[in-house]
C-alpha cells in the first residue's frame, strides 16, 4: 500500500457504524512497550536507535495486523506525508517530529498502527468505530502476545511494563473514546462532565490528543492511571462511565429538540447551508459546522446525508489531506479556498434540508 | 381589485427591469396638492375632512390612472391591510395611522397611487422600476393636469402650490430614487456620498422614507428644496447627480471583484446558503442577506437567479405581507419561522452557486 492509496479513502474506524456511533466517533487503545535489551530512547544514540528500528521492523513483518499491512520508514517521509498520517491518527505528533530512525506499521484497514521509536520503542494502537473498547482490547492483546512471543519486553515483576515516561509504567495502557458532545457544549452542561471525569481520574482532551484544543465539540476521554491497576479495571472504569456521558448527551439533545426545536433546526440547517456554499473556509469553522450538521443528522433534522460522507469531509479537510488530494503544496489562504471547494463538491446536488 | 389580488403579485416597479436596475431599485415622484376651497387638514374638523374625501374620491373616478384602478377607503381597512399598503409603498405610514376620512386610489399596476387626506388633501405618487424620473414626471404631470382641470388647487402666484407643511410649498414635488449601494457601504465610501449629497441639498433616507433606518444597503435620495426652483431644475439636479453615484458604486464593485473576488464571492454565496436553509430569520437579516445576494447576481457570482424572484422575496417577507400570504395573524417568532419557510420555498431546488 502507498500513502496515496490511503488518501483516496477513510479508515474503517471512520465508517461511523459502530455501537453508539451517533455520539462515540471511535474507541482506541494503545500500549507502550520497550525491549529489555536496549536502553530507553532518551538514552539511546543514533546507532542503537537504528538497531531497535531494524529489529522491530523485522518482527512486525511476522505479525499479521489484518489482511494486509504496510511499514513506513517515517524518517524518510516528507513533512506533508507525516502530517497526513498524524491527521489520520495513525502516528502521533511526537513521531512525526522525531529525528532519527523511526517507523510505523499500519494495517491497510487503518484499524491498527504500531509505532516504532516514538517515546517508547513500541506504541501499539488499535481503533474501532463507535464504542467498542472490548474489540480494541481483544485485538491489541493478540498483537501484544504475538510481539511478546518474539521479543523480550522491559518488565518488572514489581511495577509491570517499564516505559520511558513514568506515567505509562505498569500496564502501559491508554484506552480512550472520542465523543461528540455538541448538546452538552451548547447547554454548558459539559463542565459537569469534566468535573465528574476528573473525580474518577479520566483525562479529557481535544481531537488530536494531549495538549490539543477541543474542536467541533469532540472530546477524548481516557484513563490517567496505568500503574497498580489491572487492564480489566482500567477498561471497566471507562466502560462504566462512558455510557452515562452518552446517555447525558442524548437526554440533553432530546430536551433541546423538545423545547427549542426551531432554534436547533435553524442552527443545524444554517451550518449545512454555509458548508454547501462557502467559497473559503478555515479548518476550525469547518469542524464547528460539521459538528452541528452531524448532530442534525442524528436528530433527524437533516435527511438523506450519510455519516460516512460527513466523516470523509471531516478527515479530508484537514490541511495535509487537502494538499494530498489537490496534489499541491498550498498556503493557508489557498487551503481555505480548496477546502470550501472540496466540501461544496461533496455536498453538491444534495437538497437534504428537512422543510 | 381586492387587496388580496395585490398580495399575489409584485408591482410593476419591482419587476427590476428599468434603466440601471442593477443599482436603482425604483424612481418615484410625488406631488403635494390642496384644494383651494377647504382649510388644510390640520385645521379641518371631521365633517370637512369627510367632505374633502368624498369630493376627491368622486374626482378620482373620472381620472384614469392606468388600464384599471381601485379606490380604498383607508379608514375602513384593518391595521394589517394598511400595513400591507405601507410595505408596498402605496400609502405612507402617516396615512396608515391617520384618524378620520381618508383613502387612496391605486392603479392596479401599482405604478400610481393618489392619497386623499394624508398631510395634504392630495398626495400623488408615480413609481417606475429603475432610473426613470422622466417617465415618472410625464405620468404625474398628466394626472396633475387632469386633477387641476376638475378642482381648484390652493395656489399662490408668489409661492406656488400651498401645502400643509412649509417644506413642501412651491412645487410640492419630491422626486426620489431608491439606490442599492452594497459596495459603497462595504468599503465605507458611502460616507463620501452622503457628504456630497448634503452639499447639493439632497436628502438621504432609508427604505421607508422619512425617519426610517437604512436596511440592506438601500438608500433613498431625494430633493429637499421645493420652493423657488422649477420642477425641471429639481429633477435636473437629481438626474445629473444620481448617475455619478451609480458609476461610483459600479466602480467600487468592479474593484472588489478584481482585488477581493474570493472574499466577495464567499460573502455572497454564504448569504445565499443561509437564505436557502434558515429555519427562522428576522426581517433585518433577510434584507441584509438579500442585499448581498442581489449584488452577487449582478456581479455574476450567482447564476440563474432572477431579479424579480429577489424582489418578490424582498416584498413578501415584510411583516404584513407575510401574514397576508399565510392568511393568519402571526407573532414575531412565528413570522420569523414563516419568513424562513417562504424564502426556502422560493429558492428551493435552486443550485445557483457558481463554482
Short mmCIF file of N, CA, C and O in Angstrom, two decimals, chain A residues 99-184:
data_model
loop_
_atom_site.label_atom_id
_atom_site.label_comp_id
_atom_site.label_asym_id
_atom_site.label_seq_id
_atom_site.Cartn_x
_atom_site.Cartn_y
_atom_site.Cartn_z
N UNK A 99 13.51 12.86 15.29
CA UNK A 99 14.73 12.77 14.48
C UNK A 99 15.24 11.34 14.57
O UNK A 99 15.07 10.68 15.59
N UNK A 100 15.88 10.90 13.53
CA UNK A 100 16.49 9.57 13.57
C UNK A 100 15.53 8.47 13.19
O UNK A 100 14.36 8.72 12.84
N UNK A 101 16.04 7.21 13.26
CA UNK A 101 15.29 6.06 12.78
C UNK A 101 13.98 5.89 13.52
O UNK A 101 13.95 5.84 14.76
N UNK A 102 12.89 5.81 12.78
CA UNK A 102 11.59 5.52 13.36
C UNK A 102 10.65 5.08 12.24
O UNK A 102 10.92 5.31 11.07
N UNK A 103 9.59 4.41 12.62
CA UNK A 103 8.68 3.91 11.59
C UNK A 103 7.33 3.58 12.14
O UNK A 103 7.07 3.73 13.35
N UNK A 104 6.45 3.17 11.26
CA UNK A 104 5.13 2.76 11.70
C UNK A 104 4.63 1.64 10.79
O UNK A 104 4.82 1.68 9.57
N UNK A 105 4.05 0.62 11.41
CA UNK A 105 3.45 -0.46 10.64
C UNK A 105 1.93 -0.32 10.75
O UNK A 105 1.40 -0.28 11.87
N UNK A 106 1.30 -0.19 9.61
CA UNK A 106 -0.13 0.13 9.59
C UNK A 106 -0.93 -0.98 8.92
O UNK A 106 -0.58 -1.41 7.82
N UNK A 107 -1.99 -1.45 9.57
CA UNK A 107 -2.91 -2.35 8.89
C UNK A 107 -3.59 -1.56 7.78
O UNK A 107 -3.98 -0.41 8.00
N UNK A 108 -3.72 -2.13 6.60
CA UNK A 108 -4.26 -1.36 5.49
C UNK A 108 -5.70 -0.92 5.75
O UNK A 108 -6.18 0.04 5.15
N UNK A 109 -6.36 -1.60 6.66
CA UNK A 109 -7.71 -1.16 7.05
C UNK A 109 -7.66 0.03 8.00
O UNK A 109 -8.69 0.59 8.37
N UNK A 110 -6.44 0.38 8.44
CA UNK A 110 -6.21 1.50 9.36
C UNK A 110 -6.79 1.27 10.76
O UNK A 110 -6.99 2.22 11.51
N UNK A 111 -7.07 0.03 11.10
CA UNK A 111 -7.56 -0.25 12.46
C UNK A 111 -6.43 -0.51 13.44
O UNK A 111 -6.65 -0.53 14.64
N UNK A 112 -5.23 -0.75 12.91
CA UNK A 112 -4.08 -0.98 13.79
C UNK A 112 -2.89 -0.16 13.29
O UNK A 112 -2.67 -0.07 12.07
N UNK A 113 -2.17 0.45 14.21
CA UNK A 113 -0.87 1.01 13.84
C UNK A 113 0.11 0.72 14.97
O UNK A 113 -0.24 0.80 16.15
N UNK A 114 1.31 0.34 14.59
CA UNK A 114 2.36 0.07 15.57
C UNK A 114 3.52 1.02 15.29
O UNK A 114 4.17 0.92 14.25
N UNK A 115 3.72 1.98 16.19
CA UNK A 115 4.80 2.94 16.01
C UNK A 115 6.08 2.41 16.62
O UNK A 115 6.06 1.87 17.73
N UNK A 116 7.16 2.60 15.89
CA UNK A 116 8.47 2.17 16.37
C UNK A 116 9.30 3.42 16.64
O UNK A 116 9.38 4.31 15.80
N UNK A 117 9.90 3.46 17.83
CA UNK A 117 10.71 4.61 18.24
C UNK A 117 9.93 5.91 18.31
O UNK A 117 10.37 6.94 17.81
N UNK A 118 8.81 5.84 18.93
CA UNK A 118 8.14 7.08 19.32
C UNK A 118 8.75 7.46 20.67
O UNK A 118 9.98 7.46 20.79
N UNK A 119 7.98 7.66 21.73
CA UNK A 119 8.58 7.92 23.03
C UNK A 119 9.16 6.60 23.58
O UNK A 119 10.22 6.58 24.21
N UNK A 120 8.41 5.51 23.33
CA UNK A 120 8.88 4.17 23.69
C UNK A 120 9.29 3.43 22.42
O UNK A 120 8.99 3.86 21.31
N UNK A 121 9.95 2.30 22.60
CA UNK A 121 10.36 1.50 21.44
C UNK A 121 9.13 1.11 20.62
O UNK A 121 9.16 1.14 19.40
N UNK A 122 8.06 0.78 21.31
CA UNK A 122 6.84 0.33 20.64
C UNK A 122 5.62 1.05 21.20
O UNK A 122 5.47 1.17 22.42
N UNK A 123 4.80 1.50 20.31
CA UNK A 123 3.50 2.02 20.70
C UNK A 123 2.48 1.33 19.81
O UNK A 123 2.42 1.59 18.60
N UNK A 124 1.69 0.44 20.41
CA UNK A 124 0.66 -0.28 19.65
C UNK A 124 -0.65 0.49 19.77
O UNK A 124 -1.00 0.95 20.87
N UNK A 125 -1.36 0.62 18.67
CA UNK A 125 -2.67 1.28 18.72
C UNK A 125 -3.70 0.48 17.95
O UNK A 125 -3.41 0.01 16.85
N UNK A 126 -4.89 0.34 18.53
CA UNK A 126 -5.99 -0.28 17.79
C UNK A 126 -7.21 0.64 17.86
O UNK A 126 -7.51 1.20 18.92
N UNK A 127 -7.86 0.86 16.72
CA UNK A 127 -9.03 1.73 16.62
C UNK A 127 -10.26 0.95 16.23
O UNK A 127 -10.16 -0.03 15.49
N UNK A 128 -11.40 1.42 16.68
CA UNK A 128 -12.68 0.89 16.20
C UNK A 128 -13.66 2.03 16.06
O UNK A 128 -13.58 3.02 16.79
N UNK A 129 -14.56 1.89 15.14
CA UNK A 129 -15.65 2.85 15.02
C UNK A 129 -16.62 2.64 16.18
O UNK A 129 -16.86 1.50 16.60
N UNK A 130 -17.15 3.73 16.71
CA UNK A 130 -18.14 3.62 17.80
C UNK A 130 -17.53 3.19 19.12
O UNK A 130 -16.31 3.23 19.32
N UNK A 131 -18.41 2.79 20.02
CA UNK A 131 -17.99 2.45 21.39
C UNK A 131 -17.69 0.95 21.44
O UNK A 131 -18.57 0.12 21.58
N UNK A 132 -16.41 0.61 21.31
CA UNK A 132 -16.04 -0.79 21.15
C UNK A 132 -14.69 -1.08 21.79
O UNK A 132 -13.77 -1.59 21.13
N UNK A 133 -14.58 -0.77 23.07
CA UNK A 133 -13.30 -0.96 23.75
C UNK A 133 -12.92 -2.44 23.86
O UNK A 133 -11.73 -2.78 23.76
N UNK A 134 -13.90 -3.32 24.03
CA UNK A 134 -13.59 -4.75 24.14
C UNK A 134 -12.95 -5.29 22.86
O UNK A 134 -11.97 -6.03 22.90
N UNK A 135 -13.53 -4.88 21.71
CA UNK A 135 -12.94 -5.29 20.43
C UNK A 135 -11.51 -4.80 20.32
O UNK A 135 -10.62 -5.52 19.88
N UNK A 136 -11.29 -3.54 20.70
CA UNK A 136 -9.95 -2.98 20.66
C UNK A 136 -9.02 -3.81 21.55
O UNK A 136 -7.90 -4.14 21.18
N UNK A 137 -9.52 -4.13 22.72
CA UNK A 137 -8.70 -4.84 23.70
C UNK A 137 -8.33 -6.24 23.21
O UNK A 137 -7.18 -6.67 23.29
N UNK A 138 -9.31 -6.95 22.67
CA UNK A 138 -9.03 -8.29 22.17
C UNK A 138 -7.98 -8.26 21.07
O UNK A 138 -7.05 -9.06 21.06
N UNK A 139 -8.12 -7.29 20.17
CA UNK A 139 -7.19 -7.20 19.04
C UNK A 139 -5.79 -6.80 19.51
O UNK A 139 -4.79 -7.39 19.10
N UNK A 140 -5.72 -5.80 20.39
CA UNK A 140 -4.41 -5.31 20.80
C UNK A 140 -3.71 -6.36 21.67
O UNK A 140 -2.47 -6.51 21.62
N UNK A 141 -4.47 -7.14 22.46
CA UNK A 141 -3.88 -8.20 23.27
C UNK A 141 -3.25 -9.26 22.37
O UNK A 141 -2.16 -9.77 22.65
N UNK A 142 -3.96 -9.58 21.31
CA UNK A 142 -3.44 -10.58 20.37
C UNK A 142 -2.09 -10.12 19.82
O UNK A 142 -1.10 -10.88 19.81
N UNK A 143 -2.04 -8.85 19.37
CA UNK A 143 -0.80 -8.34 18.77
C UNK A 143 0.31 -8.27 19.83
O UNK A 143 1.46 -8.62 19.58
N UNK A 144 -0.08 -7.83 21.02
CA UNK A 144 0.87 -7.74 22.13
C UNK A 144 1.46 -9.14 22.43
O UNK A 144 2.67 -9.29 22.62
N UNK A 145 0.59 -10.15 22.44
CA UNK A 145 1.06 -11.52 22.69
C UNK A 145 2.01 -11.99 21.59
O UNK A 145 3.03 -12.63 21.86
N UNK A 146 1.63 -11.69 20.36
CA UNK A 146 2.48 -12.07 19.23
C UNK A 146 3.87 -11.44 19.38
O UNK A 146 4.89 -12.09 19.15
N UNK A 147 3.88 -10.18 19.74
CA UNK A 147 5.16 -9.48 19.92
C UNK A 147 5.95 -10.11 21.07
O UNK A 147 7.15 -10.38 20.95
N UNK A 148 5.25 -10.33 22.16
CA UNK A 148 5.91 -10.83 23.37
C UNK A 148 6.51 -12.22 23.16
O UNK A 148 7.47 -12.60 23.84
N UNK A 149 5.93 -12.96 22.20
CA UNK A 149 6.49 -14.28 21.92
C UNK A 149 7.76 -14.18 21.07
O UNK A 149 8.46 -15.16 20.85
N UNK A 150 8.02 -12.98 20.56
CA UNK A 150 9.18 -12.81 19.68
C UNK A 150 10.29 -11.93 20.28
O UNK A 150 11.44 -12.05 19.92
N UNK A 151 9.90 -11.00 21.13
CA UNK A 151 10.90 -10.13 21.75
C UNK A 151 10.74 -10.17 23.26
O UNK A 151 9.69 -10.58 23.77
N UNK A 152 11.78 -9.72 23.94
CA UNK A 152 11.70 -9.69 25.40
C UNK A 152 11.40 -8.27 25.85
O UNK A 152 12.19 -7.35 25.62
N UNK A 153 10.22 -8.05 26.45
CA UNK A 153 9.81 -6.72 26.89
C UNK A 153 10.53 -6.32 28.17
O UNK A 153 10.86 -7.17 29.00
N UNK A 154 10.75 -5.02 28.33
CA UNK A 154 11.24 -4.49 29.61
C UNK A 154 10.10 -4.59 30.60
O UNK A 154 9.08 -3.91 30.46
N UNK A 155 10.24 -5.48 31.60
CA UNK A 155 9.13 -5.78 32.52
C UNK A 155 9.68 -5.96 33.93
O UNK A 155 10.72 -6.59 34.13
N UNK A 156 8.99 -5.37 34.90
CA UNK A 156 9.40 -5.56 36.29
C UNK A 156 8.26 -6.27 37.00
O UNK A 156 7.09 -5.90 36.84
N UNK A 157 8.61 -7.29 37.80
CA UNK A 157 7.54 -8.02 38.49
C UNK A 157 6.87 -7.13 39.53
O UNK A 157 5.71 -7.30 39.87
N UNK A 158 7.61 -6.08 39.95
CA UNK A 158 7.02 -5.17 40.93
C UNK A 158 6.10 -4.14 40.27
O UNK A 158 4.97 -3.91 40.70
N UNK A 159 6.60 -3.51 39.15
CA UNK A 159 5.87 -2.39 38.55
C UNK A 159 5.03 -2.79 37.33
O UNK A 159 4.06 -2.13 37.01
N UNK A 160 5.48 -3.82 36.65
CA UNK A 160 4.83 -4.16 35.38
C UNK A 160 5.69 -3.71 34.22
O UNK A 160 6.93 -3.66 34.34
N UNK A 161 5.05 -3.33 33.10
CA UNK A 161 5.82 -2.88 31.93
C UNK A 161 6.51 -1.57 32.25
O UNK A 161 5.92 -0.66 32.83
N UNK A 162 7.82 -1.48 31.84
CA UNK A 162 8.59 -0.26 32.10
C UNK A 162 8.54 0.62 30.85
O UNK A 162 8.63 0.14 29.73
N UNK A 163 8.36 1.91 31.10
CA UNK A 163 8.23 2.85 29.97
C UNK A 163 9.11 4.06 30.19
O UNK A 163 9.54 4.35 31.30
N UNK A 164 9.35 4.80 29.08
CA UNK A 164 10.24 5.96 29.14
C UNK A 164 9.70 7.03 30.07
O UNK A 164 10.44 7.69 30.79
N UNK A 165 8.40 7.21 30.07
CA UNK A 165 7.79 8.20 30.97
C UNK A 165 7.07 7.45 32.10
O UNK A 165 6.31 6.51 31.84
N UNK A 166 7.31 7.86 33.35
CA UNK A 166 6.72 7.13 34.48
C UNK A 166 5.19 7.07 34.46
O UNK A 166 4.60 6.15 35.03
N UNK A 167 4.55 8.02 33.77
CA UNK A 167 3.08 8.00 33.75
C UNK A 167 2.52 6.80 33.00
O UNK A 167 1.32 6.51 33.07
N UNK A 168 3.39 6.11 32.25
CA UNK A 168 2.89 4.96 31.49
C UNK A 168 3.28 3.61 32.09
O UNK A 168 2.87 2.56 31.60
N UNK A 169 4.11 3.66 33.14
CA UNK A 169 4.59 2.42 33.77
C UNK A 169 3.42 1.60 34.29
O UNK A 169 2.39 2.14 34.69
N UNK A 170 3.61 0.26 34.26
CA UNK A 170 2.57 -0.63 34.79
C UNK A 170 1.93 -1.40 33.66
O UNK A 170 2.52 -2.31 33.09
N UNK A 171 0.73 -0.96 33.29
CA UNK A 171 0.05 -1.62 32.17
C UNK A 171 0.48 -1.03 30.84
O UNK A 171 0.34 -1.67 29.80
N UNK A 172 0.95 0.22 30.87
CA UNK A 172 1.30 0.89 29.61
C UNK A 172 0.09 1.16 28.73
O UNK A 172 0.22 1.46 27.55
N UNK A 173 -1.06 1.06 29.35
CA UNK A 173 -2.28 1.17 28.54
C UNK A 173 -2.87 2.58 28.59
O UNK A 173 -2.84 3.25 29.62
N UNK A 174 -3.30 3.03 27.46
CA UNK A 174 -4.21 4.18 27.44
C UNK A 174 -5.39 3.81 26.57
O UNK A 174 -5.24 3.53 25.37
N UNK A 175 -6.54 3.78 27.21
CA UNK A 175 -7.78 3.49 26.48
C UNK A 175 -8.53 4.80 26.35
O UNK A 175 -8.64 5.55 27.33
N UNK A 176 -9.02 5.11 25.16
CA UNK A 176 -9.75 6.37 25.02
C UNK A 176 -10.92 6.23 24.07
O UNK A 176 -10.92 5.38 23.17
N UNK A 177 -11.90 7.07 24.30
CA UNK A 177 -13.03 7.15 23.38
C UNK A 177 -13.18 8.60 22.96
O UNK A 177 -12.99 9.51 23.78
N UNK A 178 -13.49 8.80 21.69
CA UNK A 178 -13.67 10.15 21.15
C UNK A 178 -15.18 10.40 21.07
O UNK A 178 -15.88 9.74 20.30
N UNK A 179 -15.64 11.34 21.90
CA UNK A 179 -17.08 11.59 21.98
C UNK A 179 -17.44 12.91 21.30
O UNK A 179 -16.68 13.88 21.36
N UNK A 180 -18.59 12.92 20.68
CA UNK A 180 -19.12 14.13 20.06
C UNK A 180 -20.26 14.64 20.94
O UNK A 180 -21.31 14.02 21.02
N UNK A 181 -20.02 15.78 21.62
CA UNK A 181 -20.95 16.23 22.67
C UNK A 181 -21.48 17.64 22.43
O UNK A 181 -21.41 18.51 23.31
N UNK A 182 -22.03 17.89 21.25
CA UNK A 182 -22.47 19.26 20.93
C UNK A 182 -23.58 19.78 21.85
O UNK A 182 -23.58 20.96 22.20
N UNK A 183 -24.50 18.91 22.27
CA UNK A 183 -25.62 19.39 23.09
C UNK A 183 -25.13 19.76 24.49
O UNK A 183 -25.55 20.76 25.06
N UNK A 184 -24.20 18.98 25.02
CA UNK A 184 -23.64 19.30 26.34
C UNK A 184 -22.83 20.59 26.27
O UNK A 184 -22.82 21.38 27.22
#
